[in-house]
Amino acid sequence: MTETNLSWGRPMLAIPGPSVMPDRVLQAMHRPAPNIYAGQLVEMTASISPDLKAVARSTSHVAMYIANGHGSWEAALSNTLSRGDKVLVLATGRFAHGWADMAAFMGVECDIVDFGKRTPFDLAEVEEKLRADKAHEYKAVLAVQVDTSTSVKSDIAALRKGMDAAGHPALLMVDCIACLGCDDFHMDAWGVDVMVAGCQKGLMTPPGMAFVFFSDKADKARDTAGNVTHYWDWRPRSRPEEYYQHFDGTAPTHHLYGLREALDMIVHEEGLENVIARHAVLARAVWAAFEHWGQSGPLELNVVDPQYRSNAVTSVRIGPPYGTELRNWLADQAGLTLGIGLGMAPPGDPAWHGFFRVGHMGHANVQMILGTLSSIEAGLNAIGVEHTPGGATAAAKVVSGA
Ligand SMILES: *Cc1c(COP(=O)(O)O)cnc(C)c1O
């Protein structure tokens, strides 16, 4: 006989990607391989681009790749830059550095401004940097809307205004991988030239597809981009003459069925506005719980100012070793997996165990989030972390008042 264990139900994955996959998406993928030359798949693929653009609130172009988010990073850099070019990178966590590492590997000089781990970019400082670049050496500004490691959300519309105020012609390239379909984003209205996203977070589809949205101005840069290669070239992918050019080879057949189903749910059933509004309420419930618990003891939201928090993911500071202990207790005893603290302290450093993250992106509703928060409250009790009891009730109040 094994011991009594309360985790034997449907597992809950509350990490910031991959997110929970709707059964409908998985069922749509569960089918025999389709013909890749004609018929349903070809028609269905054509229907996906307009819906992706609707999610990005864009009328420009989108290229699809069989890749994860890292692939979309490389695609964006490849189509716009050459070796020896210079870019300005605004870092609010691990992910901007990751994108910059990739650019550096491609021979691009990266001027990285690091705004720390708890606050968005300082727009005055960015504007000053741009004004100082009188020769317009920066070919692009690389920014992450929500950095998934810190859960800091930055103001992309204001960044564009700052670039315009400085009269700088650099392309604005934004990573929305964490938050597309969760936090508000308006590609065209905000003047974003290139936006990258993946399918496995807000878009609720198993990892394996990535998207690069680009403006006409960015497409002009493609004419002279020395780093563009056949496979990453966004032109045939976004405007294919033959079906195979969508993916420069075999289409990701089953992912396309899953993505079609997810886009039906987001764009045609719930509606993007409602999807984002749902995320906003659920995120406020998460914050209310942690703010309540943190009235005593070590728990603290990483982002202090609510306007810079994300609807998609929340980074929490709890102090070592409690982050790891809490995650382990929840996984072993509650069937709930929380995200590790990423980039907050070096792995191997005891401080690494003092952070965790809650993913609340995509296919999440009240019972999933309140279940997650109540389970966390049980875990705090079980591992003996000081806190003010009642955070889960505070979260419930947010939901019932919505
Ligand atoms: C998840 C994520 C990435 C990386 O995506 P992968 O699919 O893991 O390559 C990059 N940037 C942000 C903001 C992310 O959330």
JSON list of N, CA, C and O in Angstrom, two decimals, residues 327-374:
[
{"chain": "A", "resi": 327, "resn": "ARG", "atom": "N", "xyz": [7.00, 24.69, -4.39]},
{"chain": "A", "resi": 327, "resn": "ARG", "atom": "CA", "xyz": [6.76, 24.05, -5.69]},
{"chain": "A", "resi": 327, "resn": "ARG", "atom": "C", "xyz": [6.73, 22.54, -5.54]},
{"chain": "A", "resi": 327, "resn": "ARG", "atom": "O", "xyz": [5.88, 21.86, -6.11]},
{"chain": "A", "resi": 328, "resn": "ASN", "atom": "N", "xyz": [7.69, 22.02, -4.76]},
{"chain": "A", "resi": 328, "resn": "ASN", "atom": "CA", "xyz": [7.76, 20.56, -4.59]},
{"chain": "A", "resi": 328, "resn": "ASN", "atom": "C", "xyz": [6.53, 20.03, -3.86]},
{"chain": "A", "resi": 328, "resn": "ASN", "atom": "O", "xyz": [5.96, 19.01, -4.25]},
{"chain": "A", "resi": 329, "resn": "TRP", "atom": "N", "xyz": [6.13, 20.75, -2.81]},
{"chain": "A", "resi": 329, "resn": "TRP", "atom": "CA", "xyz": [4.95, 20.27, -2.05]},
{"chain": "A", "resi": 329, "resn": "TRP", "atom": "C", "xyz": [3.72, 20.25, -2.96]},
{"chain": "A", "resi": 329, "resn": "TRP", "atom": "O", "xyz": [2.95, 19.30, -2.97]},
{"chain": "A", "resi": 330, "resn": "LEU", "atom": "N", "xyz": [3.54, 21.31, -3.74]},
{"chain": "A", "resi": 330, "resn": "LEU", "atom": "CA", "xyz": [2.36, 21.41, -4.60]},
{"chain": "A", "resi": 330, "resn": "LEU", "atom": "C", "xyz": [2.36, 20.33, -5.69]},
{"chain": "A", "resi": 330, "resn": "LEU", "atom": "O", "xyz": [1.33, 19.74, -6.00]},
{"chain": "A", "resi": 331, "resn": "ALA", "atom": "N", "xyz": [3.54, 20.08, -6.25]},
{"chain": "A", "resi": 331, "resn": "ALA", "atom": "CA", "xyz": [3.62, 19.05, -7.29]},
{"chain": "A", "resi": 331, "resn": "ALA", "atom": "C", "xyz": [3.35, 17.67, -6.70]},
{"chain": "A", "resi": 331, "resn": "ALA", "atom": "O", "xyz": [2.61, 16.86, -7.28]},
{"chain": "A", "resi": 332, "resn": "ASP", "atom": "N", "xyz": [3.92, 17.41, -5.52]},
{"chain": "A", "resi": 332, "resn": "ASP", "atom": "CA", "xyz": [3.80, 16.07, -4.92]},
{"chain": "A", "resi": 332, "resn": "ASP", "atom": "C", "xyz": [2.44, 15.84, -4.29]},
{"chain": "A", "resi": 332, "resn": "ASP", "atom": "O", "xyz": [1.92, 14.73, -4.31]},
{"chain": "A", "resi": 333, "resn": "GLN", "atom": "N", "xyz": [1.87, 16.88, -3.68]},
{"chain": "A", "resi": 333, "resn": "GLN", "atom": "CA", "xyz": [0.70, 16.68, -2.82]},
{"chain": "A", "resi": 333, "resn": "GLN", "atom": "C", "xyz": [-0.58, 17.26, -3.40]},
{"chain": "A", "resi": 333, "resn": "GLN", "atom": "O", "xyz": [-1.66, 16.96, -2.90]},
{"chain": "A", "resi": 334, "resn": "ALA", "atom": "N", "xyz": [-0.48, 18.11, -4.39]},
{"chain": "A", "resi": 334, "resn": "ALA", "atom": "CA", "xyz": [-1.69, 18.80, -4.86]},
{"chain": "A", "resi": 334, "resn": "ALA", "atom": "C", "xyz": [-1.92, 18.65, -6.36]},
{"chain": "A", "resi": 334, "resn": "ALA", "atom": "O", "xyz": [-2.96, 19.09, -6.87]},
{"chain": "A", "resi": 335, "resn": "GLY", "atom": "N", "xyz": [-0.98, 18.07, -7.09]},
{"chain": "A", "resi": 335, "resn": "GLY", "atom": "CA", "xyz": [-1.16, 17.94, -8.54]},
{"chain": "A", "resi": 335, "resn": "GLY", "atom": "C", "xyz": [-1.04, 19.27, -9.25]},
{"chain": "A", "resi": 335, "resn": "GLY", "atom": "O", "xyz": [-1.57, 19.46, -10.35]},
{"chain": "A", "resi": 336, "resn": "LEU", "atom": "N", "xyz": [-0.33, 20.20, -8.64]},
{"chain": "A", "resi": 336, "resn": "LEU", "atom": "CA", "xyz": [-0.20, 21.55, -9.21]},
{"chain": "A", "resi": 336, "resn": "LEU", "atom": "C", "xyz": [1.27, 21.86, -9.45]},
{"chain": "A", "resi": 336, "resn": "LEU", "atom": "O", "xyz": [2.09, 21.73, -8.54]},
{"chain": "A", "resi": 337, "resn": "THR", "atom": "N", "xyz": [1.60, 22.25, -10.66]},
{"chain": "A", "resi": 337, "resn": "THR", "atom": "CA", "xyz": [2.98, 22.62, -10.99]},
{"chain": "A", "resi": 337, "resn": "THR", "atom": "C", "xyz": [3.08, 24.12, -11.18]},
{"chain": "A", "resi": 337, "resn": "THR", "atom": "O", "xyz": [2.41, 24.69, -12.05]},
{"chain": "A", "resi": 338, "resn": "LEU", "atom": "N", "xyz": [3.92, 24.76, -10.37]},
{"chain": "A", "resi": 338, "resn": "LEU", "atom": "CA", "xyz": [4.21, 26.19, -10.53]},
{"chain": "A", "resi": 338, "resn": "LEU", "atom": "C", "xyz": [5.53, 26.35, -11.27]},
{"chain": "A", "resi": 338, "resn": "LEU", "atom": "O", "xyz": [6.34, 25.42, -11.34]},
{"chain": "A", "resi": 339, "resn": "GLY", "atom": "N", "xyz": [5.77, 27.55, -11.79]},
{"chain": "A", "resi": 339, "resn": "GLY", "atom": "CA", "xyz": [7.01, 27.82, -12.53]},
{"chain": "A", "resi": 339, "resn": "GLY", "atom": "C", "xyz": [8.17, 28.10, -11.59]},
{"chain": "A", "resi": 339, "resn": "GLY", "atom": "O", "xyz": [8.00, 28.65, -10.51]},
{"chain": "A", "resi": 340, "resn": "ILE", "atom": "N", "xyz": [9.36, 27.71, -12.04]},
{"chain": "A", "resi": 340, "resn": "ILE", "atom": "CA", "xyz": [10.57, 28.04, -11.29]},
{"chain": "A", "resi": 340, "resn": "ILE", "atom": "C", "xyz": [10.84, 29.54, -11.40]},
{"chain": "A", "resi": 340, "resn": "ILE", "atom": "O", "xyz": [10.36, 30.19, -12.32]},
{"chain": "A", "resi": 341, "resn": "GLY", "atom": "N", "xyz": [11.61, 30.07, -10.47]},
{"chain": "A", "resi": 341, "resn": "GLY", "atom": "CA", "xyz": [12.10, 31.43, -10.62]},
{"chain": "A", "resi": 341, "resn": "GLY", "atom": "C", "xyz": [13.18, 31.42, -11.68]},
{"chain": "A", "resi": 341, "resn": "GLY", "atom": "O", "xyz": [14.12, 30.64, -11.60]},
{"chain": "A", "resi": 342, "resn": "LEU", "atom": "N", "xyz": [13.02, 32.26, -12.70]},
{"chain": "A", "resi": 342, "resn": "LEU", "atom": "CA", "xyz": [13.97, 32.22, -13.81]},
{"chain": "A", "resi": 342, "resn": "LEU", "atom": "C", "xyz": [14.73, 33.54, -13.86]},
{"chain": "A", "resi": 342, "resn": "LEU", "atom": "O", "xyz": [14.13, 34.60, -13.85]},
{"chain": "A", "resi": 343, "resn": "GLY", "atom": "N", "xyz": [16.07, 33.43, -13.87]},
{"chain": "A", "resi": 343, "resn": "GLY", "atom": "CA", "xyz": [16.89, 34.62, -14.06]},
{"chain": "A", "resi": 343, "resn": "GLY", "atom": "C", "xyz": [16.92, 35.56, -12.86]},
{"chain": "A", "resi": 343, "resn": "GLY", "atom": "O", "xyz": [17.47, 36.65, -12.94]},
{"chain": "A", "resi": 344, "resn": "MET", "atom": "N", "xyz": [16.33, 35.17, -11.74]},
{"chain": "A", "resi": 344, "resn": "MET", "atom": "CA", "xyz": [16.30, 36.05, -10.57]},
{"chain": "A", "resi": 344, "resn": "MET", "atom": "C", "xyz": [17.57, 35.88, -9.74]},
{"chain": "A", "resi": 344, "resn": "MET", "atom": "O", "xyz": [18.01, 36.79, -9.06]},
{"chain": "A", "resi": 345, "resn": "ALA", "atom": "N", "xyz": [18.13, 34.68, -9.76]},
{"chain": "A", "resi": 345, "resn": "ALA", "atom": "CA", "xyz": [19.40, 34.40, -9.09]},
{"chain": "A", "resi": 345, "resn": "ALA", "atom": "C", "xyz": [20.05, 33.28, -9.88]},
{"chain": "A", "resi": 345, "resn": "ALA", "atom": "O", "xyz": [19.36, 32.50, -10.55]},
{"chain": "A", "resi": 346, "resn": "PRO", "atom": "N", "xyz": [21.39, 33.20, -9.86]},
{"chain": "A", "resi": 346, "resn": "PRO", "atom": "CA", "xyz": [22.04, 32.16, -10.66]},
{"chain": "A", "resi": 346, "resn": "PRO", "atom": "C", "xyz": [21.70, 30.76, -10.15]},
{"chain": "A", "resi": 346, "resn": "PRO", "atom": "O", "xyz": [21.65, 30.57, -8.93]},
{"chain": "A", "resi": 347, "resn": "PRO", "atom": "N", "xyz": [21.46, 29.80, -11.04]},
{"chain": "A", "resi": 347, "resn": "PRO", "atom": "CA", "xyz": [21.24, 28.42, -10.59]},
{"chain": "A", "resi": 347, "resn": "PRO", "atom": "C", "xyz": [22.47, 27.98, -9.79]},
{"chain": "A", "resi": 347, "resn": "PRO", "atom": "O", "xyz": [23.59, 28.30, -10.15]},
{"chain": "A", "resi": 348, "resn": "GLY", "atom": "N", "xyz": [22.24, 27.26, -8.70]},
{"chain": "A", "resi": 348, "resn": "GLY", "atom": "CA", "xyz": [23.36, 26.84, -7.86]},
{"chain": "A", "resi": 348, "resn": "GLY", "atom": "C", "xyz": [23.54, 27.77, -6.67]},
{"chain": "A", "resi": 348, "resn": "GLY", "atom": "O", "xyz": [24.03, 27.37, -5.62]},
{"chain": "A", "resi": 349, "resn": "ASP", "atom": "N", "xyz": [23.13, 29.01, -6.81]},
{"chain": "A", "resi": 349, "resn": "ASP", "atom": "CA", "xyz": [23.12, 29.97, -5.70]},
{"chain": "A", "resi": 349, "resn": "ASP", "atom": "C", "xyz": [21.90, 29.65, -4.82]},
{"chain": "A", "resi": 349, "resn": "ASP", "atom": "O", "xyz": [20.81, 29.49, -5.34]},
{"chain": "A", "resi": 350, "resn": "PRO", "atom": "N", "xyz": [22.09, 29.55, -3.49]},
{"chain": "A", "resi": 350, "resn": "PRO", "atom": "CA", "xyz": [20.93, 29.26, -2.63]},
{"chain": "A", "resi": 350, "resn": "PRO", "atom": "C", "xyz": [19.77, 30.22, -2.85]},
{"chain": "A", "resi": 350, "resn": "PRO", "atom": "O", "xyz": [18.60, 29.84, -2.72]},
{"chain": "A", "resi": 351, "resn": "ALA", "atom": "N", "xyz": [20.07, 31.47, -3.23]},
{"chain": "A", "resi": 351, "resn": "ALA", "atom": "CA", "xyz": [19.01, 32.46, -3.45]},
{"chain": "A", "resi": 351, "resn": "ALA", "atom": "C", "xyz": [18.05, 32.02, -4.56]},
{"chain": "A", "resi": 351, "resn": "ALA", "atom": "O", "xyz": [16.89, 32.45, -4.59]},
{"chain": "A", "resi": 352, "resn": "TRP", "atom": "N", "xyz": [18.54, 31.14, -5.45]},
{"chain": "A", "resi": 352, "resn": "TRP", "atom": "CA", "xyz": [17.71, 30.66, -6.56]},
{"chain": "A", "resi": 352, "resn": "TRP", "atom": "C", "xyz": [16.41, 30.04, -6.05]},
{"chain": "A", "resi": 352, "resn": "TRP", "atom": "O", "xyz": [15.37, 30.11, -6.71]},
{"chain": "A", "resi": 353, "resn": "HIS", "atom": "N", "xyz": [16.46, 29.46, -4.85]},
{"chain": "A", "resi": 353, "resn": "HIS", "atom": "CA", "xyz": [15.30, 28.76, -4.30]},
{"chain": "A", "resi": 353, "resn": "HIS", "atom": "C", "xyz": [14.27, 29.71, -3.69]},
{"chain": "A", "resi": 353, "resn": "HIS", "atom": "O", "xyz": [13.29, 29.26, -3.11]},
{"chain": "A", "resi": 354, "resn": "GLY", "atom": "N", "xyz": [14.49, 31.00, -3.83]},
{"chain": "A", "resi": 354, "resn": "GLY", "atom": "CA", "xyz": [13.61, 31.97, -3.19]},
{"chain": "A", "resi": 354, "resn": "GLY", "atom": "C", "xyz": [12.56, 32.58, -4.09]},
{"chain": "A", "resi": 354, "resn": "GLY", "atom": "O", "xyz": [11.93, 33.58, -3.72]},
{"chain": "A", "resi": 355, "resn": "PHE", "atom": "N", "xyz": [12.38, 32.03, -5.27]},
{"chain": "A", "resi": 355, "resn": "PHE", "atom": "CA", "xyz": [11.45, 32.62, -6.24]},
{"chain": "A", "resi": 355, "resn": "PHE", "atom": "C", "xyz": [10.57, 31.53, -6.87]},
{"chain": "A", "resi": 355, "resn": "PHE", "atom": "O", "xyz": [10.99, 30.38, -6.96]},
{"chain": "A", "resi": 356, "resn": "PHE", "atom": "N", "xyz": [9.42, 31.91, -7.32]},
{"chain": "A", "resi": 356, "resn": "PHE", "atom": "CA", "xyz": [8.62, 31.03, -8.18]},
{"chain": "A", "resi": 356, "resn": "PHE", "atom": "C", "xyz": [7.69, 31.90, -9.01]},
{"chain": "A", "resi": 356, "resn": "PHE", "atom": "O", "xyz": [7.59, 33.12, -8.80]},
{"chain": "A", "resi": 357, "resn": "ARG", "atom": "N", "xyz": [7.06, 31.28, -10.00]},
{"chain": "A", "resi": 357, "resn": "ARG", "atom": "CA", "xyz": [6.14, 32.03, -10.87]},
{"chain": "A", "resi": 357, "resn": "ARG", "atom": "C", "xyz": [4.82, 31.27, -11.03]},
{"chain": "A", "resi": 357, "resn": "ARG", "atom": "O", "xyz": [4.82, 30.03, -11.01]},
{"chain": "A", "resi": 358, "resn": "VAL", "atom": "N", "xyz": [3.77, 32.03, -11.20]},
{"chain": "A", "resi": 358, "resn": "VAL", "atom": "CA", "xyz": [2.46, 31.45, -11.48]},
{"chain": "A", "resi": 358, "resn": "VAL", "atom": "C", "xyz": [2.08, 31.88, -12.90]},
{"chain": "A", "resi": 358, "resn": "VAL", "atom": "O", "xyz": [2.02, 33.07, -13.20]},
{"chain": "A", "resi": 359, "resn": "GLY", "atom": "N", "xyz": [1.84, 30.90, -13.75]},
{"chain": "A", "resi": 359, "resn": "GLY", "atom": "CA", "xyz": [1.34, 31.21, -15.10]},
{"chain": "A", "resi": 359, "resn": "GLY", "atom": "C", "xyz": [-0.17, 31.26, -15.05]},
{"chain": "A", "resi": 359, "resn": "GLY", "atom": "O", "xyz": [-0.81, 30.37, -14.49]},
{"chain": "A", "resi": 360, "resn": "HIS", "atom": "N", "xyz": [-0.76, 32.32, -15.60]},
{"chain": "A", "resi": 360, "resn": "HIS", "atom": "CA", "xyz": [-2.23, 32.40, -15.66]},
{"chain": "A", "resi": 360, "resn": "HIS", "atom": "C", "xyz": [-2.61, 32.88, -17.06]},
{"chain": "A", "resi": 360, "resn": "HIS", "atom": "O", "xyz": [-3.34, 33.85, -17.23]},
{"chain": "A", "resi": 361, "resn": "MET", "atom": "N", "xyz": [-2.05, 32.22, -18.05]},
{"chain": "A", "resi": 361, "resn": "MET", "atom": "CA", "xyz": [-2.21, 32.61, -19.45]},
{"chain": "A", "resi": 361, "resn": "MET", "atom": "C", "xyz": [-3.04, 31.58, -20.20]},
{"chain": "A", "resi": 361, "resn": "MET", "atom": "O", "xyz": [-2.93, 30.39, -19.96]},
{"chain": "A", "resi": 362, "resn": "GLY", "atom": "N", "xyz": [-3.86, 32.07, -21.10]},
{"chain": "A", "resi": 362, "resn": "GLY", "atom": "CA", "xyz": [-4.53, 31.17, -22.03]},
{"chain": "A", "resi": 362, "resn": "GLY", "atom": "C", "xyz": [-5.82, 30.58, -21.48]},
{"chain": "A", "resi": 362, "resn": "GLY", "atom": "O", "xyz": [-6.74, 31.29, -21.10]},
{"chain": "A", "resi": 363, "resn": "HIS", "atom": "N", "xyz": [-5.84, 29.23, -21.43]},
{"chain": "A", "resi": 363, "resn": "HIS", "atom": "CA", "xyz": [-7.06, 28.51, -21.10]},
{"chain": "A", "resi": 363, "resn": "HIS", "atom": "C", "xyz": [-7.20, 28.41, -19.57]},
{"chain": "A", "resi": 363, "resn": "HIS", "atom": "O", "xyz": [-6.96, 27.35, -18.98]},
{"chain": "A", "resi": 364, "resn": "ALA", "atom": "N", "xyz": [-7.56, 29.52, -18.95]},
{"chain": "A", "resi": 364, "resn": "ALA", "atom": "CA", "xyz": [-7.66, 29.55, -17.49]},
{"chain": "A", "resi": 364, "resn": "ALA", "atom": "C", "xyz": [-8.98, 30.19, -17.11]},
{"chain": "A", "resi": 364, "resn": "ALA", "atom": "O", "xyz": [-9.37, 31.21, -17.68]},
{"chain": "A", "resi": 365, "resn": "ASN", "atom": "N", "xyz": [-9.66, 29.60, -16.13]},
{"chain": "A", "resi": 365, "resn": "ASN", "atom": "CA", "xyz": [-10.92, 30.19, -15.66]},
{"chain": "A", "resi": 365, "resn": "ASN", "atom": "C", "xyz": [-10.89, 30.28, -14.13]},
{"chain": "A", "resi": 365, "resn": "ASN", "atom": "O", "xyz": [-9.87, 30.03, -13.49]},
{"chain": "A", "resi": 366, "resn": "VAL", "atom": "N", "xyz": [-12.02, 30.67, -13.58]},
{"chain": "A", "resi": 366, "resn": "VAL", "atom": "CA", "xyz": [-12.07, 30.95, -12.14]},
{"chain": "A", "resi": 366, "resn": "VAL", "atom": "C", "xyz": [-11.69, 29.73, -11.31]},
{"chain": "A", "resi": 366, "resn": "VAL", "atom": "O", "xyz": [-10.86, 29.81, -10.40]},
{"chain": "A", "resi": 367, "resn": "GLN", "atom": "N", "xyz": [-12.28, 28.58, -11.62]},
{"chain": "A", "resi": 367, "resn": "GLN", "atom": "CA", "xyz": [-12.00, 27.42, -10.75]},
{"chain": "A", "resi": 367, "resn": "GLN", "atom": "C", "xyz": [-10.53, 27.00, -10.84]},
{"chain": "A", "resi": 367, "resn": "GLN", "atom": "O", "xyz": [-9.94, 26.55, -9.85]},
{"chain": "A", "resi": 368, "resn": "MET", "atom": "N", "xyz": [-9.92, 27.18, -12.01]},
{"chain": "A", "resi": 368, "resn": "MET", "atom": "CA", "xyz": [-8.50, 26.82, -12.13]},
{"chain": "A", "resi": 368, "resn": "MET", "atom": "C", "xyz": [-7.63, 27.76, -11.30]},
{"chain": "A", "resi": 368, "resn": "MET", "atom": "O", "xyz": [-6.69, 27.34, -10.62]},
{"chain": "A", "resi": 369, "resn": "ILE", "atom": "N", "xyz": [-7.92, 29.04, -11.38]},
{"chain": "A", "resi": 369, "resn": "ILE", "atom": "CA", "xyz": [-7.08, 30.02, -10.67]},
{"chain": "A", "resi": 369, "resn": "ILE", "atom": "C", "xyz": [-7.35, 29.99, -9.17]},
{"chain": "A", "resi": 369, "resn": "ILE", "atom": "O", "xyz": [-6.41, 30.00, -8.36]},
{"chain": "A", "resi": 370, "resn": "LEU", "atom": "N", "xyz": [-8.63, 29.93, -8.78]},
{"chain": "A", "resi": 370, "resn": "LEU", "atom": "CA", "xyz": [-8.91, 29.86, -7.33]},
{"chain": "A", "resi": 370, "resn": "LEU", "atom": "C", "xyz": [-8.42, 28.53, -6.76]},
{"chain": "A", "resi": 370, "resn": "LEU", "atom": "O", "xyz": [-7.94, 28.48, -5.62]},
{"chain": "A", "resi": 371, "resn": "GLY", "atom": "N", "xyz": [-8.51, 27.46, -7.54]},
{"chain": "A", "resi": 371, "resn": "GLY", "atom": "CA", "xyz": [-7.96, 26.17, -7.09]},
{"chain": "A", "resi": 371, "resn": "GLY", "atom": "C", "xyz": [-6.45, 26.27, -6.91]},
{"chain": "A", "resi": 371, "resn": "GLY", "atom": "O", "xyz": [-5.89, 25.77, -5.93]},
{"chain": "A", "resi": 372, "resn": "THR", "atom": "N", "xyz": [-5.80, 26.94, -7.85]},
{"chain": "A", "resi": 372, "resn": "THR", "atom": "CA", "xyz": [-4.35, 27.14, -7.76]},
{"chain": "A", "resi": 372, "resn": "THR", "atom": "C", "xyz": [-4.00, 27.93, -6.50]},
{"chain": "A", "resi": 372, "resn": "THR", "atom": "O", "xyz": [-3.12, 27.55, -5.73]},
{"chain": "A", "resi": 373, "resn": "LEU", "atom": "N", "xyz": [-4.74, 29.02, -6.27]},
{"chain": "A", "resi": 373, "resn": "LEU", "atom": "CA", "xyz": [-4.41, 29.89, -5.13]},
{"chain": "A", "resi": 373, "resn": "LEU", "atom": "C", "xyz": [-4.73, 29.20, -3.80]},
{"chain": "A", "resi": 373, "resn": "LEU", "atom": "O", "xyz": [-3.94, 29.30, -2.85]},
{"chain": "A", "resi": 374, "resn": "SER", "atom": "N", "xyz": [-5.84, 28.50, -3.72]},
{"chain": "A", "resi": 374, "resn": "SER", "atom": "CA", "xyz": [-6.15, 27.77, -2.48]},
{"chain": "A", "resi": 374, "resn": "SER", "atom": "C", "xyz": [-5.11, 26.70, -2.22]},
{"chain": "A", "resi": 374, "resn": "SER", "atom": "O", "xyz": [-4.73, 26.46, -1.07]}
]
